[in-house]
mmCIF file of C-alpha atoms in Angstrom:
data_model
loop_
_atom_site.group_PDB
_atom_site.id
_atom_site.type_symbol
_atom_site.label_atom_id
_atom_site.label_comp_id
_atom_site.label_asym_id
_atom_site.label_seq_id
_atom_site.Cartn_x
_atom_site.Cartn_y
_atom_site.Cartn_z
ATOM 1 C CA UNK A 1255 -92.103 34.454 357.189
ATOM 2 C CA UNK A 1256 -95.226 32.207 357.606
ATOM 3 C CA UNK A 1257 -97.641 32.841 360.277
ATOM 4 C CA UNK A 1258 -96.521 30.935 363.395
ATOM 5 C CA UNK A 1259 -98.697 29.602 366.184
ATOM 6 C CA UNK A 1260 -97.515 32.388 368.295
ATOM 7 C CA UNK A 1261 -99.215 34.939 365.894
ATOM 8 C CA UNK A 1262 -102.220 32.934 364.757
ATOM 9 C CA UNK A 1263 -104.209 33.345 368.125
ATOM 10 C CA UNK A 1264 -103.274 37.235 368.415
ATOM 11 C CA UNK A 1265 -105.867 39.797 367.645
ATOM 12 C CA UNK A 1266 -105.518 42.111 364.734
ATOM 13 C CA UNK A 1267 -104.093 44.964 366.526
ATOM 14 C CA UNK A 1268 -101.506 42.794 367.816
ATOM 15 C CA UNK A 1269 -100.720 41.451 364.550
ATOM 16 C CA UNK A 1270 -100.305 44.795 362.973
ATOM 17 C CA UNK A 1271 -97.873 46.079 365.686
ATOM 18 C CA UNK A 1272 -95.905 42.974 365.075
ATOM 19 C CA UNK A 1273 -95.565 43.650 361.585
ATOM 20 C CA UNK A 1274 -94.856 47.010 362.000
ATOM 21 C CA UNK A 1275 -92.098 46.455 364.409
ATOM 22 C CA UNK A 1276 -90.634 43.753 362.151
ATOM 23 C CA UNK A 1277 -90.636 45.749 358.925
ATOM 24 C CA UNK A 1278 -89.009 49.251 359.960
ATOM 25 C CA UNK A 1279 -86.970 50.097 357.014
ATOM 26 C CA UNK A 1280 -84.630 51.948 359.244
ATOM 27 C CA UNK A 1281 -83.716 49.427 361.706
ATOM 28 C CA UNK A 1282 -81.866 46.066 361.208
ATOM 29 C CA UNK A 1283 -83.220 43.386 359.153
ATOM 30 C CA UNK A 1284 -82.733 39.807 358.271
ATOM 31 C CA UNK A 1285 -79.368 38.614 357.147
ATOM 32 C CA UNK A 1286 -77.435 41.673 359.006
ATOM 33 C CA UNK A 1287 -74.283 40.769 360.620
ATOM 34 C CA UNK A 1288 -72.353 41.706 363.694
ATOM 35 C CA UNK A 1289 -69.370 40.441 365.313
ATOM 36 C CA UNK A 1290 -69.707 39.244 368.875
ATOM 37 C CA UNK A 1291 -68.242 42.226 370.239
ATOM 38 C CA UNK A 1292 -70.568 44.527 368.325
ATOM 39 C CA UNK A 1293 -73.818 42.692 369.327
ATOM 40 C CA UNK A 1294 -75.807 43.540 372.645
ATOM 41 C CA UNK A 1295 -77.208 40.415 374.177
ATOM 42 C CA UNK A 1296 -80.291 41.267 376.223
ATOM 43 C CA UNK A 1297 -79.991 40.345 380.116
ATOM 44 C CA UNK A 1298 -82.228 39.193 382.526
ATOM 45 C CA UNK A 1299 -83.019 41.533 385.474
ATOM 46 C CA UNK A 1300 -81.471 41.052 388.709
ATOM 47 C CA UNK A 1301 -85.218 40.387 390.258
ATOM 48 C CA UNK A 1302 -85.917 37.509 387.710
ATOM 49 C CA UNK A 1303 -86.622 34.118 389.154
ATOM 50 C CA UNK A 1304 -84.042 31.310 388.845
ATOM 51 C CA UNK A 1305 -84.196 28.752 385.914
ATOM 52 C CA UNK A 1306 -85.728 25.537 386.690
ATOM 53 C CA UNK A 1307 -84.162 23.442 383.719
ATOM 54 C CA UNK A 1308 -81.346 25.448 382.189
ATOM 55 C CA UNK A 1309 -80.158 22.376 380.224
ATOM 56 C CA UNK A 1310 -82.628 20.064 378.633
ATOM 57 C CA UNK A 1311 -82.827 17.456 376.069
ATOM 58 C CA UNK A 1312 -85.676 15.500 374.014
ATOM 59 C CA UNK A 1313 -85.881 13.224 371.088
ATOM 60 C CA UNK A 1314 -87.277 14.913 367.876
ATOM 61 C CA UNK A 1315 -88.783 12.523 365.309
ATOM 62 C CA UNK A 1316 -89.608 12.804 361.644
ATOM 63 C CA UNK A 1317 -93.300 12.404 361.334
ATOM 64 C CA UNK A 1318 -94.416 13.706 364.861
ATOM 65 C CA UNK A 1319 -94.708 17.157 366.313
ATOM 66 C CA UNK A 1320 -92.449 17.611 369.236
ATOM 67 C CA UNK A 1321 -91.310 20.398 371.460
ATOM 68 C CA UNK A 1322 -89.065 21.397 374.474
ATOM 69 C CA UNK A 1323 -89.597 24.056 377.046
ATOM 70 C CA UNK A 1324 -87.345 25.834 379.448
ATOM 71 C CA UNK A 1325 -88.943 27.299 382.592
ATOM 72 C CA UNK A 1326 -88.343 29.585 385.387
ATOM 73 C CA UNK A 1327 -88.783 28.365 388.847
ATOM 74 C CA UNK A 1328 -91.663 29.512 391.044
ATOM 75 C CA UNK A 1329 -91.346 30.403 394.666
ATOM 76 C CA UNK A 1330 -91.546 26.639 395.603
ATOM 77 C CA UNK A 1331 -88.892 25.767 393.084
ATOM 78 C CA UNK A 1332 -91.341 24.065 390.899
ATOM 79 C CA UNK A 1333 -92.179 24.770 387.336
ATOM 80 C CA UNK A 1334 -93.079 28.345 386.734
ATOM 81 C CA UNK A 1335 -93.494 30.670 383.940
ATOM 82 C CA UNK A 1336 -92.124 29.459 380.325
ATOM 83 C CA UNK A 1337 -88.802 30.858 379.163
ATOM 84 C CA UNK A 1338 -88.121 29.351 375.850
ATOM 85 C CA UNK A 1339 -90.026 27.056 373.671
ATOM 86 C CA UNK A 1340 -88.554 24.877 370.773
ATOM 87 C CA UNK A 1341 -90.865 23.353 368.440
ATOM 88 C CA UNK A 1342 -89.680 20.790 365.765
ATOM 89 C CA UNK A 1343 -92.581 19.812 363.503
ATOM 90 C CA UNK A 1344 -93.548 16.644 362.044
ATOM 91 C CA UNK A 1345 -91.779 17.402 358.805
ATOM 92 C CA UNK A 1346 -88.955 19.545 359.973
ATOM 93 C CA UNK A 1347 -86.097 17.084 360.248
ATOM 94 C CA UNK A 1348 -84.183 17.377 357.130
ATOM 95 C CA UNK A 1349 -80.575 16.208 357.390
ATOM 96 C CA UNK A 1350 -78.287 15.163 360.260
ATOM 97 C CA UNK A 1351 -74.829 16.971 360.827
ATOM 98 C CA UNK A 1352 -73.217 14.339 358.527
ATOM 99 C CA UNK A 1353 -75.422 15.101 355.775
ATOM 100 C CA UNK A 1354 -77.500 11.939 355.804
ATOM 101 C CA UNK A 1355 -81.228 12.649 355.235
ATOM 102 C CA UNK A 1356 -83.898 11.688 357.754
ATOM 103 C CA UNK A 1357 -86.630 9.268 356.763
ATOM 104 C CA UNK A 1358 -89.987 8.833 358.296
ATOM 105 C CA UNK A 1359 -89.805 7.632 362.011
ATOM 106 C CA UNK A 1360 -86.145 8.522 362.285
ATOM 107 C CA UNK A 1361 -85.201 10.269 365.512
ATOM 108 C CA UNK A 1362 -82.352 12.407 366.958
ATOM 109 C CA UNK A 1363 -81.421 13.517 370.564
ATOM 110 C CA UNK A 1364 -81.705 17.185 370.681
ATOM 111 C CA UNK A 1365 -79.974 19.345 373.590
ATOM 112 C CA UNK A 1366 -80.826 22.820 374.530
ATOM 113 C CA UNK A 1367 -78.614 24.759 377.013
ATOM 114 C CA UNK A 1368 -78.829 28.290 378.463
ATOM 115 C CA UNK A 1369 -75.119 29.419 378.094
ATOM 116 C CA UNK A 1370 -75.370 32.177 381.003
ATOM 117 C CA UNK A 1371 -78.232 32.189 383.221
ATOM 118 C CA UNK A 1372 -77.779 36.067 383.107
ATOM 119 C CA UNK A 1373 -78.184 36.472 379.265
ATOM 120 C CA UNK A 1374 -80.689 35.412 376.812
ATOM 121 C CA UNK A 1375 -78.235 33.061 374.812
ATOM 122 C CA UNK A 1376 -78.858 29.663 374.165
ATOM 123 C CA UNK A 1377 -76.881 26.776 372.353
ATOM 124 C CA UNK A 1378 -78.705 24.019 370.610
ATOM 125 C CA UNK A 1379 -77.295 20.769 369.552
ATOM 126 C CA UNK A 1380 -76.415 18.678 367.707
ATOM 127 C CA UNK A 1381 -74.549 21.542 365.783
ATOM 128 C CA UNK A 1382 -75.109 21.160 362.043
ATOM 129 C CA UNK A 1383 -78.703 19.575 362.413
ATOM 130 C CA UNK A 1384 -80.593 20.820 359.486
ATOM 131 C CA UNK A 1385 -84.469 21.560 359.182
ATOM 132 C CA UNK A 1386 -86.620 21.868 356.112
ATOM 133 C CA UNK A 1387 -87.045 25.222 354.520
ATOM 134 C CA UNK A 1388 -90.645 24.717 353.981
ATOM 135 C CA UNK A 1389 -91.345 23.649 357.554
ATOM 136 C CA UNK A 1390 -88.683 24.883 359.665
ATOM 137 C CA UNK A 1391 -88.350 24.501 363.571
ATOM 138 C CA UNK A 1392 -89.935 27.292 365.711
ATOM 139 C CA UNK A 1393 -88.060 29.163 368.320
ATOM 140 C CA UNK A 1394 -89.974 31.228 370.755
ATOM 141 C CA UNK A 1395 -88.381 33.471 373.770
ATOM 142 C CA UNK A 1396 -90.337 35.156 376.631
ATOM 143 C CA UNK A 1397 -88.286 38.492 377.715
ATOM 144 C CA UNK A 1398 -90.846 39.661 380.341
ATOM 145 C CA UNK A 1399 -88.154 39.060 383.094
ATOM 146 C CA UNK A 1400 -85.522 40.940 380.884
ATOM 147 C CA UNK A 1401 -83.535 43.992 382.253
ATOM 148 C CA UNK A 1402 -85.760 46.745 380.490
ATOM 149 C CA UNK A 1403 -82.638 49.200 380.834
ATOM 150 C CA UNK A 1404 -81.529 47.778 377.583
ATOM 151 C CA UNK A 1405 -78.573 50.234 376.956
ATOM 152 C CA UNK A 1406 -77.525 49.806 380.485
ATOM 153 C CA UNK A 1407 -77.456 53.695 381.184
ATOM 154 C CA UNK A 1408 -79.040 53.404 384.615
ATOM 155 C CA UNK A 1409 -82.715 54.521 383.641
ATOM 156 C CA UNK A 1410 -85.600 53.029 381.661
ATOM 157 C CA UNK A 1411 -86.955 55.578 379.315
ATOM 158 C CA UNK A 1412 -87.907 56.058 375.574
ATOM 159 C CA UNK A 1413 -84.278 55.155 374.405
ATOM 160 C CA UNK A 1414 -84.979 51.615 375.896
ATOM 161 C CA UNK A 1415 -88.610 51.443 374.167
ATOM 162 C CA UNK A 1416 -86.916 52.348 370.883
ATOM 163 C CA UNK A 1417 -84.435 49.385 371.402
ATOM 164 C CA UNK A 1418 -87.050 47.035 372.252
ATOM 165 C CA UNK A 1419 -88.530 47.551 368.638
ATOM 166 C CA UNK A 1420 -85.173 46.497 367.126
ATOM 167 C CA UNK A 1421 -84.742 43.372 369.049
ATOM 168 C CA UNK A 1422 -84.155 40.238 367.100
ATOM 169 C CA UNK A 1423 -82.968 36.725 367.410
ATOM 170 C CA UNK A 1424 -79.300 36.325 366.120
ATOM 171 C CA UNK A 1425 -77.494 33.189 365.026
ATOM 172 C CA UNK A 1426 -73.828 32.354 365.692
ATOM 173 C CA UNK A 1427 -72.890 29.116 363.584
ATOM 174 C CA UNK A 1428 -69.627 28.710 365.706
ATOM 175 C CA UNK A 1429 -67.962 30.462 368.286
ATOM 176 C CA UNK A 1430 -65.655 32.330 365.860
ATOM 177 C CA UNK A 1431 -68.467 33.400 363.404
ATOM 178 C CA UNK A 1432 -70.345 36.603 363.425
ATOM 179 C CA UNK A 1433 -74.030 36.760 364.656
ATOM 180 C CA UNK A 1434 -76.495 36.645 361.862
ATOM 181 C CA UNK A 1435 -80.031 38.241 362.418
ATOM 182 C CA UNK A 1436 -82.951 36.118 361.741
ATOM 183 C CA UNK A 1437 -86.485 37.336 360.715
ATOM 184 C CA UNK A 1438 -88.262 37.731 364.066
ATOM 185 C CA UNK A 1439 -91.650 38.637 365.194
ATOM 186 C CA UNK A 1440 -91.829 40.765 368.082
ATOM 187 C CA UNK A 1441 -95.029 41.142 370.304
ATOM 188 C CA UNK A 1442 -94.236 44.018 372.580
ATOM 189 C CA UNK A 1443 -97.424 43.527 374.691
ATOM 190 C CA UNK A 1444 -96.684 39.787 375.353
ATOM 191 C CA UNK A 1445 -92.857 40.332 375.666
ATOM 192 C CA UNK A 1446 -92.483 37.436 373.244
ATOM 193 C CA UNK A 1447 -90.241 37.047 370.085
ATOM 194 C CA UNK A 1448 -90.227 34.186 367.617
ATOM 195 C CA UNK A 1449 -88.251 33.048 364.740
ATOM 196 C CA UNK A 1450 -88.070 30.026 362.312
ATOM 197 C CA UNK A 1451 -84.841 27.993 362.411
ATOM 198 C CA UNK A 1452 -83.305 25.967 359.628
ATOM 199 C CA UNK A 1453 -80.361 24.581 361.682
ATOM 200 C CA UNK A 1454 -78.800 24.365 365.113
ATOM 201 C CA UNK A 1455 -75.955 26.633 366.506
ATOM 202 C CA UNK A 1456 -76.220 29.153 369.247
ATOM 203 C CA UNK A 1457 -79.077 31.925 369.347
ATOM 204 C CA UNK A 1458 -79.260 35.111 371.213
ATOM 205 C CA UNK A 1459 -82.123 37.696 371.880
ATOM 206 C CA UNK A 1460 -79.942 40.724 371.033
ATOM 207 C CA UNK A 1461 -79.687 44.077 369.133
#
């Protein structure tokens, strides 16, 4: 995985910690699959703020860097902390769902939806949109408002710390398909995770 903007500004210690958490040979790796019933999707804490824009859209354009962000609301109901960021780089757009290739200056309407406000599960449309393998889109998720009792046993302890090192971004092509784990960079100190996307479907922060 190439170094993304999330990692480029971090200090050496944080980068090393990230690489260690992503390369643990005893844990799950990119390409692993799980049926929906086997996957545990991370949930937000009951105390997390509400979402400001759980559904949003923008035009991605070949030849321009563009992005969309989902936010939590602050105490006044205005824009608060960032929850999700999807960045589509200038040369990311490759092919439409019908297979036709993008030319310089072509654009397409992109939709992002939080499937369930209690879960870190997102749907991105149009399904079947493809990105360039050499310049994929970038997805960053903040999980600092997640329920840290990841295994839901009623207490936050070392078991949950261990689970956190195995968190990843998982992709589901269609509702009947299994989830596939993407290569994911986790920065525990910042409670952030990032992955590169080569297409649109459903994505979850899970283990």
